[in-house]
PDB file of C-alpha atoms in Angstrom:
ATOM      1  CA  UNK R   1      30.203  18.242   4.724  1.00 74.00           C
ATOM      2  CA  UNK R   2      27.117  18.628   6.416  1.00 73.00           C
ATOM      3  CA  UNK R   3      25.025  17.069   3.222  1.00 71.00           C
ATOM      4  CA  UNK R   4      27.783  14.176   2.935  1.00 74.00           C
ATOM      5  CA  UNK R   5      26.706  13.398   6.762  1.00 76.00           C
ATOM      6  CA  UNK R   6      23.028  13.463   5.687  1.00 73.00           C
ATOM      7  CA  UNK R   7      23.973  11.062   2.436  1.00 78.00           C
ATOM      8  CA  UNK R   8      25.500   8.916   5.275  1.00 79.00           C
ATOM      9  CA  UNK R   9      22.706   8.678   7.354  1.00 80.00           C
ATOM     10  CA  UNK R  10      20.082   8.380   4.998  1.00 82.00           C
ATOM     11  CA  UNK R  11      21.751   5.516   3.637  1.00 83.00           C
ATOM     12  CA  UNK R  12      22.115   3.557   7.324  1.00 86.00           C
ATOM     13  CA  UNK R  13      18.558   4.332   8.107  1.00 87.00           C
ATOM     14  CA  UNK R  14      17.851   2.658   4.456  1.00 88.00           C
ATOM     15  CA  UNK R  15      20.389  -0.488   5.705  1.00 89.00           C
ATOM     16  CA  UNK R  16      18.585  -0.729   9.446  1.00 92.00           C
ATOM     17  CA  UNK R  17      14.771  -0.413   8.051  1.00 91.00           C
ATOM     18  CA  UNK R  18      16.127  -3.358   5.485  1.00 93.00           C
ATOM     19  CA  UNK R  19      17.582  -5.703   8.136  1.00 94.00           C
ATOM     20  CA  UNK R  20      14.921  -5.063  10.152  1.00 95.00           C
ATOM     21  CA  UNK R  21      12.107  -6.076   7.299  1.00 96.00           C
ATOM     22  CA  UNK R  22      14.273  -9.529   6.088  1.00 95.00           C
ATOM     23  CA  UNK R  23      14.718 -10.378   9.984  1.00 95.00           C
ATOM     24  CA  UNK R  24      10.961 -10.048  10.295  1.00 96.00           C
ATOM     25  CA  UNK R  25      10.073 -11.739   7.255  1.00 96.00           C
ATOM     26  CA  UNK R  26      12.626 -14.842   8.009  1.00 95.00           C
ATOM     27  CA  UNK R  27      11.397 -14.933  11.511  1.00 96.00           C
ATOM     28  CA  UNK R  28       7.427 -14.805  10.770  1.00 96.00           C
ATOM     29  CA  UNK R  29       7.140 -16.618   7.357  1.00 97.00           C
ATOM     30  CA  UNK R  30       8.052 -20.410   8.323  1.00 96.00           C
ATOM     31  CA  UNK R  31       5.711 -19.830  11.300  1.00 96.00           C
ATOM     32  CA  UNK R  32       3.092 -18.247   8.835  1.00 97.00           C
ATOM     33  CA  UNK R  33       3.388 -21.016   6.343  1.00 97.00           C
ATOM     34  CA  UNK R  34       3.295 -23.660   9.008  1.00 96.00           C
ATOM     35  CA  UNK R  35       0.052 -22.220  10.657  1.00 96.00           C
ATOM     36  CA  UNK R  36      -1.575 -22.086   7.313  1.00 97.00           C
ATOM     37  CA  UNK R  37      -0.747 -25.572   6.469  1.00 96.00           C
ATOM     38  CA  UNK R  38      -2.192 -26.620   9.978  1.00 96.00           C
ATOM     39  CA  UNK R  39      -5.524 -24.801   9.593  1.00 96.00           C
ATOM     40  CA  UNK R  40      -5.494 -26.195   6.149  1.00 97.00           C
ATOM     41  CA  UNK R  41      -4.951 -29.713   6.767  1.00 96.00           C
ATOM     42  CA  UNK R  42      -8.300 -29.464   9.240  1.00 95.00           C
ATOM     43  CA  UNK R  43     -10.384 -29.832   6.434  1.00 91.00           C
ATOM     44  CA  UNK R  44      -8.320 -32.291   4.494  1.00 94.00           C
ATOM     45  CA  UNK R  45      -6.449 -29.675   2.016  1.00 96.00           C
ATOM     46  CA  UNK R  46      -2.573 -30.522   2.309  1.00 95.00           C
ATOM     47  CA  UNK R  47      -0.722 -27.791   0.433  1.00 95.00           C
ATOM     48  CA  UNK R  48       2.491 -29.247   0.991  1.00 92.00           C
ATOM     49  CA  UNK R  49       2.484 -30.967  -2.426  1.00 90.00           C
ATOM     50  CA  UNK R  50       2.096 -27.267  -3.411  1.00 93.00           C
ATOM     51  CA  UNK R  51       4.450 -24.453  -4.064  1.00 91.00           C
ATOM     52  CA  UNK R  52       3.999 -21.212  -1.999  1.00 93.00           C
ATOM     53  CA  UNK R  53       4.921 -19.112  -4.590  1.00 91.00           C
ATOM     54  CA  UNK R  54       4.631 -16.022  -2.819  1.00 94.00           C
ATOM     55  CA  UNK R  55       3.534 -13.746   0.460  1.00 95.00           C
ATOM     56  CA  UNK R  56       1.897 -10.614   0.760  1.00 95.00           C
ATOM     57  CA  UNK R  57       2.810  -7.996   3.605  1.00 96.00           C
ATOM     58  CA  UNK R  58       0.560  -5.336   3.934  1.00 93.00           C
ATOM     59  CA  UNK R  59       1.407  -1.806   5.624  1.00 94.00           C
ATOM     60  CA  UNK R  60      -0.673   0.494   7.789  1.00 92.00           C
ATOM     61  CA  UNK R  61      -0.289   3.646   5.842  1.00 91.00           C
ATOM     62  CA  UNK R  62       0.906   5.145   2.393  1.00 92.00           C
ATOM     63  CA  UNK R  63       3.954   7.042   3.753  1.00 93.00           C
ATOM     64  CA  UNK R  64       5.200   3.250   5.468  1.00 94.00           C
ATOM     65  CA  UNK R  65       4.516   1.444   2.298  1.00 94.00           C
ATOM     66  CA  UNK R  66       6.216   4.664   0.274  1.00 95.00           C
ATOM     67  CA  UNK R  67       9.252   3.818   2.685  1.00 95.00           C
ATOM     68  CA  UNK R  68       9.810   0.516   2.317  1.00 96.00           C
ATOM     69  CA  UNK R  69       9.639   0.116  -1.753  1.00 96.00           C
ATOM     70  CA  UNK R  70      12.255   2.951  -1.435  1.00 95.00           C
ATOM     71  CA  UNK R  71      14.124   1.159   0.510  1.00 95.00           C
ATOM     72  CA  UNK R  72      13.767  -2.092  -0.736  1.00 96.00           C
ATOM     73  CA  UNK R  73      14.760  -0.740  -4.145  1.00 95.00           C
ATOM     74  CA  UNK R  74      18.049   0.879  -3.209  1.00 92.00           C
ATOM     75  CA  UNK R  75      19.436  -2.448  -1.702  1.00 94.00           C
ATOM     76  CA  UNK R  76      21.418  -4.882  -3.855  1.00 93.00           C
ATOM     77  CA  UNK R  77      19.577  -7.653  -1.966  1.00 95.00           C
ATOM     78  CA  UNK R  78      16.488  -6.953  -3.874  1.00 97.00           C
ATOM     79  CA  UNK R  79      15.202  -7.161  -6.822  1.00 96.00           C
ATOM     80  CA  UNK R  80      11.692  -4.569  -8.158  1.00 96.00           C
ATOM     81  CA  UNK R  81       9.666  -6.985 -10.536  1.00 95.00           C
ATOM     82  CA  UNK R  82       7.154  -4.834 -11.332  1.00 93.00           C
ATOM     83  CA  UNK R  83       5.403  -1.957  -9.222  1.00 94.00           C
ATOM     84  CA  UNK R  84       1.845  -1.048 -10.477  1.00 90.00           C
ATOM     85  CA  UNK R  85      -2.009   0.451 -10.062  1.00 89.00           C
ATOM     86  CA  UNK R  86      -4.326  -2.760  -8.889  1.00 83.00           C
ATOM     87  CA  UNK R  87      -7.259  -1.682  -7.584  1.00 79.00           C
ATOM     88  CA  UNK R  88      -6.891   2.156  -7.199  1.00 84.00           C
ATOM     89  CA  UNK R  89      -3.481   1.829  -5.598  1.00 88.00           C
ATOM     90  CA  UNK R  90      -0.120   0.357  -6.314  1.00 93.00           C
ATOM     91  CA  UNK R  91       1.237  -2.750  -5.294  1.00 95.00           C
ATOM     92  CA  UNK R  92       5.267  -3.658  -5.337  1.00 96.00           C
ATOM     93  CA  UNK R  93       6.610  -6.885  -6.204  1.00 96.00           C
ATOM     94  CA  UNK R  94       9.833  -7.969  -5.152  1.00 97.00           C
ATOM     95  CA  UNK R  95      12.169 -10.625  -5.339  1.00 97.00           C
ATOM     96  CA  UNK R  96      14.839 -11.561  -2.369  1.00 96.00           C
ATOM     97  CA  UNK R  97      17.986 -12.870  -3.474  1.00 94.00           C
ATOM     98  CA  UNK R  98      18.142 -15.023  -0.106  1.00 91.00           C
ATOM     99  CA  UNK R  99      14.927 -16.006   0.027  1.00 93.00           C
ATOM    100  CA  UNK R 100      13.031 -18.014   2.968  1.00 95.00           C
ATOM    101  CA  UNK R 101      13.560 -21.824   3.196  1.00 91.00           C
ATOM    102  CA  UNK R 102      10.643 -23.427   3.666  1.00 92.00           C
ATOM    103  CA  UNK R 103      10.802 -27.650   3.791  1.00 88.00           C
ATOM    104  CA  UNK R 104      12.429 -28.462   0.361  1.00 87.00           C
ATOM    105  CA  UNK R 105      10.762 -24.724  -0.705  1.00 88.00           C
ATOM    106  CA  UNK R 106      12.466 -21.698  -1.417  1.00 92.00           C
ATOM    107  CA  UNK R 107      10.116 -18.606  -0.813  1.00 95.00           C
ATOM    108  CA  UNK R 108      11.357 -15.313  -2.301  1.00 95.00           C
ATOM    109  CA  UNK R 109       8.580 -13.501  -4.039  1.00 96.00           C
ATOM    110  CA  UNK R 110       7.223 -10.402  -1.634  1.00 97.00           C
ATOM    111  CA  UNK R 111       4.464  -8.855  -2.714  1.00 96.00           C
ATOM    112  CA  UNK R 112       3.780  -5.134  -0.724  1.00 96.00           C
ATOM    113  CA  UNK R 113       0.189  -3.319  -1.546  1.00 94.00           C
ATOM    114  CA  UNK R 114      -0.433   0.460  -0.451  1.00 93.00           C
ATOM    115  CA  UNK R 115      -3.287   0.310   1.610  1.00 89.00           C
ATOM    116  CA  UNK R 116      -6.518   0.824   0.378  1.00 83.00           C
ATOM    117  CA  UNK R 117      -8.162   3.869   1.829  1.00 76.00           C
ATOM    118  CA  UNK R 118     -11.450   1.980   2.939  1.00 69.00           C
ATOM    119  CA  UNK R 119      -9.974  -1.232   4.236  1.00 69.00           C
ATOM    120  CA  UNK R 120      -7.640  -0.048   7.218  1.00 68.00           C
ATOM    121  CA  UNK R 121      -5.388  -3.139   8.454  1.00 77.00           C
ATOM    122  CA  UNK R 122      -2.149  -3.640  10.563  1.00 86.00           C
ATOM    123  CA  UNK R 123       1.392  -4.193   8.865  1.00 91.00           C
ATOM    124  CA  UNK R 124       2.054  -7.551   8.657  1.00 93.00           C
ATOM    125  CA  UNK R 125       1.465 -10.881   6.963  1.00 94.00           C
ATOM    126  CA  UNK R 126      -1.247 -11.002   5.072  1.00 92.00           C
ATOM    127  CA  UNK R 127      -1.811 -14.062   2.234  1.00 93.00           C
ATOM    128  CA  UNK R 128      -0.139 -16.539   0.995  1.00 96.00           C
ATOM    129  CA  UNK R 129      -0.744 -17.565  -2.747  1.00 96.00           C
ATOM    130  CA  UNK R 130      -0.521 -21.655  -4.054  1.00 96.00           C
ATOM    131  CA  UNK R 131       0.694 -22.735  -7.515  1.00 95.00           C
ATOM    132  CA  UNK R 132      -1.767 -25.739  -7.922  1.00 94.00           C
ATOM    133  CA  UNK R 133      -0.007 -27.201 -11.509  1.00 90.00           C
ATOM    134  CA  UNK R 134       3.242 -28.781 -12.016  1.00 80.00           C
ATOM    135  CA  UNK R 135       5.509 -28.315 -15.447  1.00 75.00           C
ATOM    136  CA  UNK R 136       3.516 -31.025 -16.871  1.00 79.00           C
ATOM    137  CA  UNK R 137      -0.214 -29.615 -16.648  1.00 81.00           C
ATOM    138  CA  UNK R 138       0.088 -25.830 -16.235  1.00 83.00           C
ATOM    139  CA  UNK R 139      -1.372 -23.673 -18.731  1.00 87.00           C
ATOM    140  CA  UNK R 140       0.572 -22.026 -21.885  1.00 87.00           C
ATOM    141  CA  UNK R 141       0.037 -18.657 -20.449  1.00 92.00           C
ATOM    142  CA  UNK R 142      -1.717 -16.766 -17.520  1.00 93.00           C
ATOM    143  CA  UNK R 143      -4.428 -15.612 -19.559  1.00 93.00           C
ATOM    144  CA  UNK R 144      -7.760 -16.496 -18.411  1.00 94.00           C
ATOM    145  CA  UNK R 145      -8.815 -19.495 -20.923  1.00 94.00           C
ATOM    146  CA  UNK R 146     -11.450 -22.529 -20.089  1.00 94.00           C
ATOM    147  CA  UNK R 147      -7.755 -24.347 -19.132  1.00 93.00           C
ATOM    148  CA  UNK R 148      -7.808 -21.728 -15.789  1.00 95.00           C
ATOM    149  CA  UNK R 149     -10.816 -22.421 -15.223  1.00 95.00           C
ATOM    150  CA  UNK R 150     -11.433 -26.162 -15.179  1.00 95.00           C
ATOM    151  CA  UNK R 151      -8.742 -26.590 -13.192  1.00 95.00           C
ATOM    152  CA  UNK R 152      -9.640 -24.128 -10.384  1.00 96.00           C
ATOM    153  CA  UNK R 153     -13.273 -25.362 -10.572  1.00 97.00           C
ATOM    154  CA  UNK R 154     -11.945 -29.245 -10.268  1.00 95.00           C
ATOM    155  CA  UNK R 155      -9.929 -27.885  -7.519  1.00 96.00           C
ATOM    156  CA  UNK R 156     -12.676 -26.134  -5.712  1.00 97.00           C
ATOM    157  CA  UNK R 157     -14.757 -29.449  -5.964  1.00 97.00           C
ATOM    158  CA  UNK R 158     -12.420 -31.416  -4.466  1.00 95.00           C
ATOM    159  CA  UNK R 159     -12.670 -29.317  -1.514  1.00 96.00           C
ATOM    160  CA  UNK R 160     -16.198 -28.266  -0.403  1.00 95.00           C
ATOM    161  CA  UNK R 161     -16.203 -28.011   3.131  1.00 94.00           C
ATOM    162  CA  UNK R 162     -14.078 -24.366   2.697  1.00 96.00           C
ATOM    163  CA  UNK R 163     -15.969 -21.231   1.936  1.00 96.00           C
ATOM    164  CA  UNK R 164     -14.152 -20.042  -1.843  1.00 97.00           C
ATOM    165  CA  UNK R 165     -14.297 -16.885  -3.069  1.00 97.00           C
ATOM    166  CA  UNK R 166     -14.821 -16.892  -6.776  1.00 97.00           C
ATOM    167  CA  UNK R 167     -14.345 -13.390  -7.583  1.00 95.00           C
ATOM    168  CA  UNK R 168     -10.486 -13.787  -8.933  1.00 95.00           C
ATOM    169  CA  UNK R 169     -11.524 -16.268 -10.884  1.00 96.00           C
ATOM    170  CA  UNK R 170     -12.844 -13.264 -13.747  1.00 94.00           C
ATOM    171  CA  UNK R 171      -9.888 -11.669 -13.428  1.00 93.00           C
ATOM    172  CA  UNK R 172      -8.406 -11.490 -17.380  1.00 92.00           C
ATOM    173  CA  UNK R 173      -4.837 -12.903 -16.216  1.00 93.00           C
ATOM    174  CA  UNK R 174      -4.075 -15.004 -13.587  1.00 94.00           C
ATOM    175  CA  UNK R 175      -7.205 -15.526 -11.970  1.00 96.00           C
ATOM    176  CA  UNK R 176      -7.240 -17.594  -8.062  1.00 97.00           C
ATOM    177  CA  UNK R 177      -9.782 -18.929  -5.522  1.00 98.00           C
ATOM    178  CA  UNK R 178      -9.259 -18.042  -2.164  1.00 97.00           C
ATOM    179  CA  UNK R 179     -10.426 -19.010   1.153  1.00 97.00           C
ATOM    180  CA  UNK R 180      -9.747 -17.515   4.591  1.00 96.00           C
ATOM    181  CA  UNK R 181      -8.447 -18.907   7.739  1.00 96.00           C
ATOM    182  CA  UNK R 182      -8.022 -17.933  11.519  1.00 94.00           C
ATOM    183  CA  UNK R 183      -4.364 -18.484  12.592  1.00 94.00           C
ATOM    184  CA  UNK R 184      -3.899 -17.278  16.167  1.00 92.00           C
ATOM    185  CA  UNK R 185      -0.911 -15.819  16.088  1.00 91.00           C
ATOM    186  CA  UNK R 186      -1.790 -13.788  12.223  1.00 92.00           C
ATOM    187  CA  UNK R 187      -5.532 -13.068  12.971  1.00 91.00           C
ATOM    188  CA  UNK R 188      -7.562 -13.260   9.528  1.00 92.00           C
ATOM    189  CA  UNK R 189      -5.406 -14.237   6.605  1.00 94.00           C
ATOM    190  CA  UNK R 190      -6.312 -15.349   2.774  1.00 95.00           C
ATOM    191  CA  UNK R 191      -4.896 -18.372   1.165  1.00 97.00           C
ATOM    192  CA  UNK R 192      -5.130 -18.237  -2.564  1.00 97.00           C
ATOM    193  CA  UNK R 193      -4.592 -20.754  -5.108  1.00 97.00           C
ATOM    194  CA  UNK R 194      -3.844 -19.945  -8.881  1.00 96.00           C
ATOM    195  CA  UNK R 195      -1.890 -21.702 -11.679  1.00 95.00           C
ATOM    196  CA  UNK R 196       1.116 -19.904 -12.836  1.00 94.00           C
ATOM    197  CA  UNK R 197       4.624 -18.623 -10.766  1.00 92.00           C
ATOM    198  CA  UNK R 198       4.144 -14.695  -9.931  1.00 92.00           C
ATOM    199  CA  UNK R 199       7.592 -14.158 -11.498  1.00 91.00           C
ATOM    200  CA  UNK R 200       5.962 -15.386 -14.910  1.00 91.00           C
ATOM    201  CA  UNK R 201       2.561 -14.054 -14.932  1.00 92.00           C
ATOM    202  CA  UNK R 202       4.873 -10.231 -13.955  1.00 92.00           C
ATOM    203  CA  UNK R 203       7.349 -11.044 -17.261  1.00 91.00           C
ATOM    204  CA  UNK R 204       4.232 -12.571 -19.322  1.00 91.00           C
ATOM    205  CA  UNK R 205       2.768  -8.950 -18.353  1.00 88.00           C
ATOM    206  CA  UNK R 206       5.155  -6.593 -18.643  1.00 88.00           C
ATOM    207  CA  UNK R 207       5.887  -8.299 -22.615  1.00 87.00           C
ATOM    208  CA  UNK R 208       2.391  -8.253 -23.277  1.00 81.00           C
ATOM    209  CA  UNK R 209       2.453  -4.350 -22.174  1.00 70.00           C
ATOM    210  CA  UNK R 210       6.174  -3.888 -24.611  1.00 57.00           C
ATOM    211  CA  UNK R 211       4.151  -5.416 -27.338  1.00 50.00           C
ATOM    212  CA  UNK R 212       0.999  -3.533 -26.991  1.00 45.00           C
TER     213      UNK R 212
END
């Protein structure tokens, strides 16, 4: 009896920690977007014509992030697309069924890093990531090619007055820019820009990983 209890509580601690995350997400993102687009706009870049494909929330500490992708996994509501090592520690991609409307936009792609052991940073919203092509002039595949990389230099050139960072630009698939902005509500965020969906470069990846 006593472990059936347990079972039960386990499980509403799991439903509570998951209404509390989607609550926060559909209560922060629109803001989030809206302040990026705002900071953006400053210097003449208007992502609206843009698809957010996804956001990143970071947590404070292994044993929250350990938590949450537990959680997050045991709920019908969403939906693991891949949960790997980048960087020396593992990042979770999810996708909610609900999503977050956002204008004419539907956002549903979460990504959730581990924290990095050197880079300590509060949980919370942390970048949001661009598709910069359309259907019509996206590349055949999120391999890094001279088709990535024409279009994120083009891109770049069209907007000089931000300070890029390059160095996801080498990255074998999927490479972005980025740039960082001050939103006063979010502190320091990244906004990156790449060429492909998440949900395909994660399916392009996991088939190329089947095949290998």
């Amino acid at each position: 009896n006593s472990a059936r209890n347990k079972k039960k509580r386990e499980k509403e601690k799991r439903k509570k920690l998951v209404q509390k995350f989607t609550t926060t997400l559909v209560e922060q993102v629109p803001k989030f977007l809206e302040a990026v687009q705002a900071r953006l706009l400053e210097n003449n870049l208007d992502v609206c014509q843009y698809y957010p494909d996804h956001i990143c929330w970071r947590t404070e500490a292994l044993e929250e992030y350990s938590e949450l992708v537990s959680t997050l996994r045991s709920s019908q509501d969403w939906t693991l697309l891949i949960e790997s090592e980048i960087g020396g520690r593992p990042i979770a991609t999810f996708q909610w069924n609900h999503g977050i409307q956002f204008g004419d936009r539907l956002v549903d792609i979460v990504e959730i890093p581990a924290p990095k052991d050197a880079s300590p940073y509060k949980t919370g919203l942390e970048h949001v990531e661009y598709v910069i092509c359309g259907d019509n002039n996206k590349p055949s595949s999120p391999r890094n090619d001279n088709t990535h990389q024409t279009i994120l230099n083009e891109f770049m050139a069209r907007f000089p007055s931000f300070e890029w960072n390059t160095k996801a630009k080498e990255k074998e698939t999927n490479p972005d820019v980025s740039t960082k902005v001050e939103l006063s509500d979010f502190g320091t965020c990244s906004v990156k820009f790449h060429l492909m969906p998440l949900a395909e470069v994660i399916k392009y990846e996991i088939n190329t990983l089947l095949i290998e």
